[in-house]
Short mmCIF file of C-alpha atoms and ligand atoms in Angstrom, two decimals:
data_model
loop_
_atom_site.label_atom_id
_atom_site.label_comp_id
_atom_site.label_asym_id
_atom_site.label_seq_id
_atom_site.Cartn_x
_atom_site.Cartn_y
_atom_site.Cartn_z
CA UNK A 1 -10.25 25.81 16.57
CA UNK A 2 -7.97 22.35 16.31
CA UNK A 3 -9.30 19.82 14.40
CA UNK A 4 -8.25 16.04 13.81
CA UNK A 5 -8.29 14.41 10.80
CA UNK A 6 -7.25 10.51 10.34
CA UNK A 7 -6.33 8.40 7.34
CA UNK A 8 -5.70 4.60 8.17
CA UNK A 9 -2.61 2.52 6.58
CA UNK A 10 -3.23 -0.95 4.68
CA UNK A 11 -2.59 -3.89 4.26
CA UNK A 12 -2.89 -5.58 1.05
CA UNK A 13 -4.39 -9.13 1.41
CA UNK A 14 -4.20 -10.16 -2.86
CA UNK A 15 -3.12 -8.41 -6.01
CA UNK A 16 0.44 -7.05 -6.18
CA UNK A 17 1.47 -5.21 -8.26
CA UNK A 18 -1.72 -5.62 -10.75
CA UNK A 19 -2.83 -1.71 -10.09
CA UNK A 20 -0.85 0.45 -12.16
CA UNK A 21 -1.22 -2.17 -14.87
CA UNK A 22 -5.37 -1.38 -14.43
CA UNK A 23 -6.12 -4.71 -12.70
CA UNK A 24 -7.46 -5.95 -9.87
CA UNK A 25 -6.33 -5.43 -5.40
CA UNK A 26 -7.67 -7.05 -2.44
CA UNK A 27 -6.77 -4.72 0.54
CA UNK A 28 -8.40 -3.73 3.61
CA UNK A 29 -7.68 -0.21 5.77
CA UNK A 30 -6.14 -0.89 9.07
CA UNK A 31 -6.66 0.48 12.53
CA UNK A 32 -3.09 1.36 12.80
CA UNK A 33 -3.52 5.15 11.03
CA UNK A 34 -2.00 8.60 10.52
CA UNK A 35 -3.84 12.12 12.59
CA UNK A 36 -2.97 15.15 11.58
CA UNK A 37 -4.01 18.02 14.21
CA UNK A 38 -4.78 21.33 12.34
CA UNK A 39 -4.80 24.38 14.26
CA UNK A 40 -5.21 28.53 13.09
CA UNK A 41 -1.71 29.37 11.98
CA UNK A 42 -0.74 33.16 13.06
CA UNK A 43 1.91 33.50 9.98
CA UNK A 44 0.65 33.31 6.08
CA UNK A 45 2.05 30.20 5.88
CA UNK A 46 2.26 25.96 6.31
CA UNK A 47 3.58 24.71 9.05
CA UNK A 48 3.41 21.33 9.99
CA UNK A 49 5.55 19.10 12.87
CA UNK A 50 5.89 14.93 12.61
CA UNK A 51 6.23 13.63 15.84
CA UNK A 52 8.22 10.87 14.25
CA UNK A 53 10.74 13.08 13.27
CA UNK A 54 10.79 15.60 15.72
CA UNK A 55 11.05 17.87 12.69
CA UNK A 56 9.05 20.62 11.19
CA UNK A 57 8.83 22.31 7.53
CA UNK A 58 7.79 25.49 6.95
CA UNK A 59 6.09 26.97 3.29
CA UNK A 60 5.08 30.48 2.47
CA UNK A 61 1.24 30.29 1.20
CA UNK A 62 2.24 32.18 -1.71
CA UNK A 63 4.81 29.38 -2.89
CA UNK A 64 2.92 26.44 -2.88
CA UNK A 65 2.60 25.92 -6.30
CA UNK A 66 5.78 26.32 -7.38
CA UNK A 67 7.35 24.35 -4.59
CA UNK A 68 9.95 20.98 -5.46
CA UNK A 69 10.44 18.45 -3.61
CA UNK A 70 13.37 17.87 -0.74
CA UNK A 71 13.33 14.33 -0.95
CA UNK A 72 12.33 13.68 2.77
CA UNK A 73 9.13 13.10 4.45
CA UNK A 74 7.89 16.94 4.19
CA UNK A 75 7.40 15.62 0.13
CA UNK A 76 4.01 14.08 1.20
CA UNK A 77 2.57 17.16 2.42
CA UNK A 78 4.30 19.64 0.16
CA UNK A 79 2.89 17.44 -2.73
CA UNK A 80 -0.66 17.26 -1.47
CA UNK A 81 -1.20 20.79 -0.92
CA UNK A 82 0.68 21.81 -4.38
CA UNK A 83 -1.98 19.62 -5.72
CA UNK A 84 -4.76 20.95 -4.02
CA UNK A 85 -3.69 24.65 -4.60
CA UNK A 86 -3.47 23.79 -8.64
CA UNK A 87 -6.67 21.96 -8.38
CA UNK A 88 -8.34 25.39 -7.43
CA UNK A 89 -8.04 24.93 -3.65
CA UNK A 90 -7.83 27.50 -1.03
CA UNK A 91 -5.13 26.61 1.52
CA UNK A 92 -5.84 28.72 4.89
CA UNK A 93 -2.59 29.33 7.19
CA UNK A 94 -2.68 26.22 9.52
CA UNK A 95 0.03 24.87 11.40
CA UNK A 96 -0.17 20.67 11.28
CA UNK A 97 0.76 18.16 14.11
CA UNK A 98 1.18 14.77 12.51
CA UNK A 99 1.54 11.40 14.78
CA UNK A 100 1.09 8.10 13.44
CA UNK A 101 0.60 4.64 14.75
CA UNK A 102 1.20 2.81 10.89
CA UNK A 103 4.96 1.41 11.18
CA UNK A 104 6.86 3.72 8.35
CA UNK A 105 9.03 1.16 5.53
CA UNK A 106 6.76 -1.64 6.40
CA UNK A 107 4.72 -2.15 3.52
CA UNK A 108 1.51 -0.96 5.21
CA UNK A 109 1.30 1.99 3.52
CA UNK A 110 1.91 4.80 5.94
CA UNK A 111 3.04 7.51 2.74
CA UNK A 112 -0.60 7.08 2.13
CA UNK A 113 -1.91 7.71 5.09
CA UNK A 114 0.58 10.79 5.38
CA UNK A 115 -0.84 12.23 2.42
CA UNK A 116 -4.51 11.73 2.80
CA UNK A 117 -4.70 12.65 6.30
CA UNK A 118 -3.10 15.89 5.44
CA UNK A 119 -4.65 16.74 1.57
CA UNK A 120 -8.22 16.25 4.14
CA UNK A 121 -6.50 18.68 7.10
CA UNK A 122 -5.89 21.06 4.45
CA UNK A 123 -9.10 21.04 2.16
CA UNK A 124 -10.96 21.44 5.27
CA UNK A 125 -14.17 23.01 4.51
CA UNK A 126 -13.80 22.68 0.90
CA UNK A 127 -15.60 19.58 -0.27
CA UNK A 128 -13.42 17.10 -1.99
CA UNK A 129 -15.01 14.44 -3.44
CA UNK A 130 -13.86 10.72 -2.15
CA UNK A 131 -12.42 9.73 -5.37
CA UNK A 132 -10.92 12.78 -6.14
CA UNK A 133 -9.33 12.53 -3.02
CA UNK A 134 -7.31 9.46 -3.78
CA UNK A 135 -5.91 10.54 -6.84
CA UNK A 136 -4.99 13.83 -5.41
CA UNK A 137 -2.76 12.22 -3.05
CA UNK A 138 -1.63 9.61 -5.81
CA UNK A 139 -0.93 12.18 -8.15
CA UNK A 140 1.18 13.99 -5.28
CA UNK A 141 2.92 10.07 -4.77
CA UNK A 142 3.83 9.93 -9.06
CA UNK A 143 4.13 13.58 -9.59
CA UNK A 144 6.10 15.28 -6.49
CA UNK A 145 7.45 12.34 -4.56
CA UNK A 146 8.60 10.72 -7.89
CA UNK A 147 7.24 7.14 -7.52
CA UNK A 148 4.95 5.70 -10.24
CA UNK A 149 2.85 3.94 -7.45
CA UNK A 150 -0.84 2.37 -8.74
CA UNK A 151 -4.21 3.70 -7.16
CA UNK A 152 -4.81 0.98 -4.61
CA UNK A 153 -3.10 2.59 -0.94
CA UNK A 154 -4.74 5.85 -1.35
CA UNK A 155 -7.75 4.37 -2.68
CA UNK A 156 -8.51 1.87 0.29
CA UNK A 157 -7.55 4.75 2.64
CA UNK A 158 -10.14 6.86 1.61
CA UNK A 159 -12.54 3.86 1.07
CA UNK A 160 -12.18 1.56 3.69
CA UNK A 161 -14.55 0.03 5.56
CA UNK A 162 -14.80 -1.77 9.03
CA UNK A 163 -14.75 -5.45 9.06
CA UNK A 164 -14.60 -5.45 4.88
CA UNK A 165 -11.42 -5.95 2.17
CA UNK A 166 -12.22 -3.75 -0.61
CA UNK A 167 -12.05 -5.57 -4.01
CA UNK A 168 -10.91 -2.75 -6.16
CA UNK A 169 -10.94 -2.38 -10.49
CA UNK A 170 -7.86 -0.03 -10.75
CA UNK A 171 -9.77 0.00 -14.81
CA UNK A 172 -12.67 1.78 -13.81
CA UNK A 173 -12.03 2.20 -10.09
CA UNK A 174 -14.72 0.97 -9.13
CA UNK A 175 -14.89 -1.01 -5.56
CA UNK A 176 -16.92 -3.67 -4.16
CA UNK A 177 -16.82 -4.53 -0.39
CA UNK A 178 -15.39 -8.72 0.54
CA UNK A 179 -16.37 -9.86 3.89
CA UNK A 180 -13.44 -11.08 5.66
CA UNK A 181 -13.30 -14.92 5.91
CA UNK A 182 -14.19 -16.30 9.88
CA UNK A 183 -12.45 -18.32 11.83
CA UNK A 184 -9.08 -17.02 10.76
CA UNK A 185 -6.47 -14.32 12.21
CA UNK A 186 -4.78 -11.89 9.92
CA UNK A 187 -1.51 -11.26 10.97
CA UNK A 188 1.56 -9.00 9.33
CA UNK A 189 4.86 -9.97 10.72
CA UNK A 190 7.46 -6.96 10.20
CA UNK A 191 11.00 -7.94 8.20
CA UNK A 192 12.39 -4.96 9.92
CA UNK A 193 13.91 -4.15 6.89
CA UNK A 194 13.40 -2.11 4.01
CA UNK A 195 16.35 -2.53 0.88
CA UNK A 196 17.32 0.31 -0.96
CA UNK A 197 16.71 -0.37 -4.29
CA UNK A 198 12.95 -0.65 -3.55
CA UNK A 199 11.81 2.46 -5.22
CA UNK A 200 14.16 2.26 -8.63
CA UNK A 201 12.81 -1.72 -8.68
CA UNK A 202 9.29 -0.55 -8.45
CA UNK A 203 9.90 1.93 -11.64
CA UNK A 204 11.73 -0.62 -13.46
CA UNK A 205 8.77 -3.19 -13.08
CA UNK A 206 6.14 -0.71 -14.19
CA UNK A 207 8.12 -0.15 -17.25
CA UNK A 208 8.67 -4.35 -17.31
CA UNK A 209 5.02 -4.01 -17.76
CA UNK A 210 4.62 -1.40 -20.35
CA UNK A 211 7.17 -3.22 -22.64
CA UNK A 212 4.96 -6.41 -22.23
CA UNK A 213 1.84 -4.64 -23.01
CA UNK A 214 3.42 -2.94 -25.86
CA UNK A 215 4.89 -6.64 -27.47
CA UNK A 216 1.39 -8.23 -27.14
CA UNK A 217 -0.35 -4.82 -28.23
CA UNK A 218 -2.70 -3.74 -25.95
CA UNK A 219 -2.91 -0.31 -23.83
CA UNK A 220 -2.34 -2.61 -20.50
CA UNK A 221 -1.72 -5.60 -19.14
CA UNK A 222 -5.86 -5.77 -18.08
CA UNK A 223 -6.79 -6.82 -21.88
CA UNK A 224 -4.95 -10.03 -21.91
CA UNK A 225 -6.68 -12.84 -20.39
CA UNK A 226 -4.22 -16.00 -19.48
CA UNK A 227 -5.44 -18.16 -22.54
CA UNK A 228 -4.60 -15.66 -24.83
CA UNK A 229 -1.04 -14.74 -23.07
CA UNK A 230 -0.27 -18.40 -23.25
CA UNK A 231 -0.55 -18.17 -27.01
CA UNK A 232 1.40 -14.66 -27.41
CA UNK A 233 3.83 -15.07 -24.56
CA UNK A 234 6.85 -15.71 -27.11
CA UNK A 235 6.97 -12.31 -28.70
CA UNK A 236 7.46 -10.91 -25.20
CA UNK A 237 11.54 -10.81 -24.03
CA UNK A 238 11.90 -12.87 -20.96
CA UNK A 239 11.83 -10.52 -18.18
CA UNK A 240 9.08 -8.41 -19.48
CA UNK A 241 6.86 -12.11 -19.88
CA UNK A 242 7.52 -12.78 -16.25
CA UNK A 243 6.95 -9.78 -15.31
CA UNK A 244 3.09 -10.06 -17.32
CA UNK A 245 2.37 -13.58 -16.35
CA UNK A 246 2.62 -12.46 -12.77
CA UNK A 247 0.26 -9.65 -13.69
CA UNK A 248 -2.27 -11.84 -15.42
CA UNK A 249 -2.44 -15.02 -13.31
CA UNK A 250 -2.63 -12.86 -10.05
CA UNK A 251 -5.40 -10.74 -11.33
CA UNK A 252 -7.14 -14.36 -11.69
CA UNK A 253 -5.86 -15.11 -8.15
CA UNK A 254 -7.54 -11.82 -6.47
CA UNK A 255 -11.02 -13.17 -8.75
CA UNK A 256 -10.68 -16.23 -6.75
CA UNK A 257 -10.18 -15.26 -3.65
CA UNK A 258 -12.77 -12.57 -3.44
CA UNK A 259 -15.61 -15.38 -3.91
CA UNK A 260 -14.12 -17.68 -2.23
CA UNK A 261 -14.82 -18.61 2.02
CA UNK A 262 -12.69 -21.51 2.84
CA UNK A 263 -9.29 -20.65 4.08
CA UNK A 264 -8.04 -23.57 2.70
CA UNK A 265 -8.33 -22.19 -0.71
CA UNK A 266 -7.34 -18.35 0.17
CA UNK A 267 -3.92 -20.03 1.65
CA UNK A 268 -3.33 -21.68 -1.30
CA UNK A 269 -4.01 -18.39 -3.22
CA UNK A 270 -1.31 -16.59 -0.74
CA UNK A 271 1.50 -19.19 -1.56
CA UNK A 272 0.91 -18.96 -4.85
CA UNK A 273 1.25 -15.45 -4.90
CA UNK A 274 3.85 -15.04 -2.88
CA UNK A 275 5.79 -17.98 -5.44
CA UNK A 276 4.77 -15.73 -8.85
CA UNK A 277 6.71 -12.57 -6.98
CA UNK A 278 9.39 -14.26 -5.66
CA UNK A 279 10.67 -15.75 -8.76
CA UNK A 280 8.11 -14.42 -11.54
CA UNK A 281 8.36 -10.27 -10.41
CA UNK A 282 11.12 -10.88 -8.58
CA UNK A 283 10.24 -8.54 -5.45
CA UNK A 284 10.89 -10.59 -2.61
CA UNK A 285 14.34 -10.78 -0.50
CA UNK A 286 15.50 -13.61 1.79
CA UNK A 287 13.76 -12.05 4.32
CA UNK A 288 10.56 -12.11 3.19
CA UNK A 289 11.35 -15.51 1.73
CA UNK A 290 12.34 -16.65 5.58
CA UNK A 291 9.45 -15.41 6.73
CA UNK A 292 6.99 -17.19 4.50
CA UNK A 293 8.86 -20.46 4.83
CA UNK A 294 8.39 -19.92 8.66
CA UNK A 295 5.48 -19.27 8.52
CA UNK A 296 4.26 -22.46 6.51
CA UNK A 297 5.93 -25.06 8.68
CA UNK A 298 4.16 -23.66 11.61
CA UNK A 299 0.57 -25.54 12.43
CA UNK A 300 -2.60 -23.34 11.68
CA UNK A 301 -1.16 -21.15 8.99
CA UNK A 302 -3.40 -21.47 6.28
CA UNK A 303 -1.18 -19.41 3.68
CA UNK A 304 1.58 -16.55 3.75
CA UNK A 305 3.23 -14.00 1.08
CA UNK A 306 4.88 -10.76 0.84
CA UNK A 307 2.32 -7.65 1.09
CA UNK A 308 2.76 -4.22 -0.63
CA UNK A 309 5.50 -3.73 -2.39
CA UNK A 310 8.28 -5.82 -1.55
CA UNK A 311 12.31 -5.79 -0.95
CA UNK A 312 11.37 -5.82 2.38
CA UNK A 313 8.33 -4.94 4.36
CA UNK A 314 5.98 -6.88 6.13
CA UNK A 315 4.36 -10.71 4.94
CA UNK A 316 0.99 -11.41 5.18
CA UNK A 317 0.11 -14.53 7.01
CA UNK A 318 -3.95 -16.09 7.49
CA UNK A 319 -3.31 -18.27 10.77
CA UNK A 320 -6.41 -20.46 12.19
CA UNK A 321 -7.90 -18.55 15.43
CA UNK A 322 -6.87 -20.05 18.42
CA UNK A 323 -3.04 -20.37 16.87
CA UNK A 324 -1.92 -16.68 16.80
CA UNK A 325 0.07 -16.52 19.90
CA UNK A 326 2.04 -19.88 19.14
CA UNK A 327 2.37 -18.43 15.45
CA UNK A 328 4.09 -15.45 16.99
CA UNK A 329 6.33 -17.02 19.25
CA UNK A 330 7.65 -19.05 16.63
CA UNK A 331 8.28 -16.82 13.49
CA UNK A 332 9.95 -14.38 16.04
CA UNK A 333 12.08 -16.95 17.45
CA UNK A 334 13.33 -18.31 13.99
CA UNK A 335 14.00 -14.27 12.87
CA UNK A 336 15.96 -13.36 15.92
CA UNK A 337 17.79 -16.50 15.69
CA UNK A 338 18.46 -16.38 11.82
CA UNK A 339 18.85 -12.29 11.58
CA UNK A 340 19.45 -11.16 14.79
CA UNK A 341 16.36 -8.39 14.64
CA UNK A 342 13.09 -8.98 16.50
CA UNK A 343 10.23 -8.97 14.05
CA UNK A 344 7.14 -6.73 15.11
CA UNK A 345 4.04 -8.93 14.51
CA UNK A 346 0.41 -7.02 14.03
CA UNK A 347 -2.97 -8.26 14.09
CA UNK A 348 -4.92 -7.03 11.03
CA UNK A 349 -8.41 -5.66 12.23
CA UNK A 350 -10.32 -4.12 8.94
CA UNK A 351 -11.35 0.14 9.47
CA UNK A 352 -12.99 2.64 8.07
CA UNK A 353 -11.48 4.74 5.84
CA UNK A 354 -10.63 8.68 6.26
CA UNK A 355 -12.26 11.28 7.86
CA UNK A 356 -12.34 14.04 10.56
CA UNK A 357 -12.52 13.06 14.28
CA UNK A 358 -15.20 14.65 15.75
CA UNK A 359 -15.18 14.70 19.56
CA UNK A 360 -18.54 13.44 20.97
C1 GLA B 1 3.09 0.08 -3.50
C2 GLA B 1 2.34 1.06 -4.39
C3 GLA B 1 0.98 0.49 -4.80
C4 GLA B 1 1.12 -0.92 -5.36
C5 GLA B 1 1.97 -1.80 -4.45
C6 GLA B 1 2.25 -3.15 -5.06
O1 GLA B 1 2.42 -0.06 -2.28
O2 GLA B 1 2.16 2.29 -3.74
O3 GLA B 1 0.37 1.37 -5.72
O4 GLA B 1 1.62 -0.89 -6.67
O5 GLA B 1 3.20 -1.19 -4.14
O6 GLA B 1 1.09 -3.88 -5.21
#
């Protein structure tokens, strides 16, 4: 029997990079998503095909455990079902079909979706539960892929909901569900590009953070509130105190924007952020920047910043409805006339999180 299993992308509407320092993330699954198709698989083995690639990889059951990664896509789905086999799982021969709609190097999180999609393909009948879920596929993100990546993309994938952000405590992981504001558009507008120093950047910033904590002498960044960081900034070297007083003011940012329902106020929040990683975290690129300042001159758009985790990728942009089509025209425009590449715009509609498809 073939069976379909889907795991959405994200987009991350407040709090970057504040999970793997335990704090707090704002982001909402998407409708754009990954589907894995698992069918019987005659050979005692994995097989699975990405349509993106028009490639396939091929493991022996009996190797899964012991198997390293290749440093290619294949990683996601070698690393989930290592983890699942040394978790106690039973992997059955199935051969997997992956297609995805979530643009890949965009900052929308389709690595996640890869691996949920396929750690839920390949549990199958074996009842994971939802938590354990996302940290399966994290732990295959840290552990096989090699990127110390927070909680929050595998998280929201598996917890989504429709029409809901999910406000997320990467201390105790546990979630509460944010109506979307009204009366405003969500829009991601594509950089088109994706700089290669993204994931060593990302590595170097988590241990940014660790140094920080360590100065002020707490297990994580979490513990420090902004009055006392203000007093104990000095002992911190200056990267490392950029690096925390992005962590700490933006964890206060994604408080204040969960609560809050004028758009006004959540733009404001979005600048702000998007100012703290450009020259606080240092994660942004002049494309991103372009973007944003685009964005801001353009009448209707309430706020804009980087999403996910930066050096390229897609901004984030809450327009006023009615505007959206004169907001695309114009940030496309300005990026084919300043870069030469059209920039793919998407409208952000909030899903559900993962599951099987079951045909009606
Ligand atoms: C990537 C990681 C996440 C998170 C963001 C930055 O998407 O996978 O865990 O750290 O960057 O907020």
């Amino acid at each position: 029997m073939i069976r379909t299993f889907r795991a959405p992308g994200r987009v991350n509407l407040i709090g970057e990079h504040t999970d793997y320092n335990q704090g707090l993330v704002l982001p909402m699954a998407l409708s754009q998503a990954t589907f894995v198709e698992s069918a019987p698989n005659p050979a005692e083995s994995l097989y699975v095909y990405s349509e993106h690639y028009k490639e396939s990889r091929e493991w022996p059951l009996g190797a899964i455990s012991q198997l390293e990664p290749a440093r290619d896509w294949g990683d996601y789905v070698a690393g989930v079902a290592r983890e699942l086999v040394r978790g106690g799982y039973r992997i059955e021969p199935r051969r997997l079909f992956i297609r995805s709609t979530v643009p890949e190097g965009a900052g929308l999180s389709s690595s996640a979706a890869l691996e949920i999609s396929c750690a839920l393909a390949l549990a199958a009948d074996q009842p994971v539960a939802p938590l354990d879920l996302a940290k399966l596929g994290q732990r295959a993100e840290v552990e096989f892929v090699g990127l110390p990546c927070g909680i929050m993309d595998q998280y929201v994938s598996v917890f989504g909901r429709e029409g809901a952000a999910l406000l997320i405590d990467c201390l105790n992981l546990e979630r509460q569900y944010v109506a979307l504001p009204s009366g405003v558009s969500i829009l991601a507008v594509n950089s088109m590009v994706k700089h290669a120093l993204a994931q060593s950047a990302y590595r170097k910033r988590t241990e940014e953070c660790a140094e920080a904590a360590r100065c002020l002498g707490v297990g994580s960044l979490r513990e420090v509130s902004q009055s006392t960081f203000e007093t104990a900034a000095d002992a911190i070297p200056e990267t490392a105190r950029n690096r925390a007083r992005h962590v700490i003011d933006e964890n206060e940012r994604v408080r204040r924007f969960s609560v809050s329902k004028d758009p006004v106020e959540l733009g404001r929040l979005l600048i702000e952020s998007h100012r703290s990683l450009r020259y606080l975290y240092e994660v942004s690129c002049a494309e991103l920047d372009f973007l944003v300042d685009t964005a801001l001159e353009i009448d209707g758009v309430h706020g804009a910043r980087v999403t996910g985790g930066g050096f390229g990728g897609c901004t984030i942009n809450l327009v006023r409805e009615g505007c959206e089509a004169r907001f695309t025209e114009t940030v496309q425009s300005a990026y084919i006339r300043r870069f030469g590449i059209s920039p793919a715009v998407y409208r952000c509609v909030a899903a559900a999180g993962a599951g099987e498809i079951t045909s009606a």
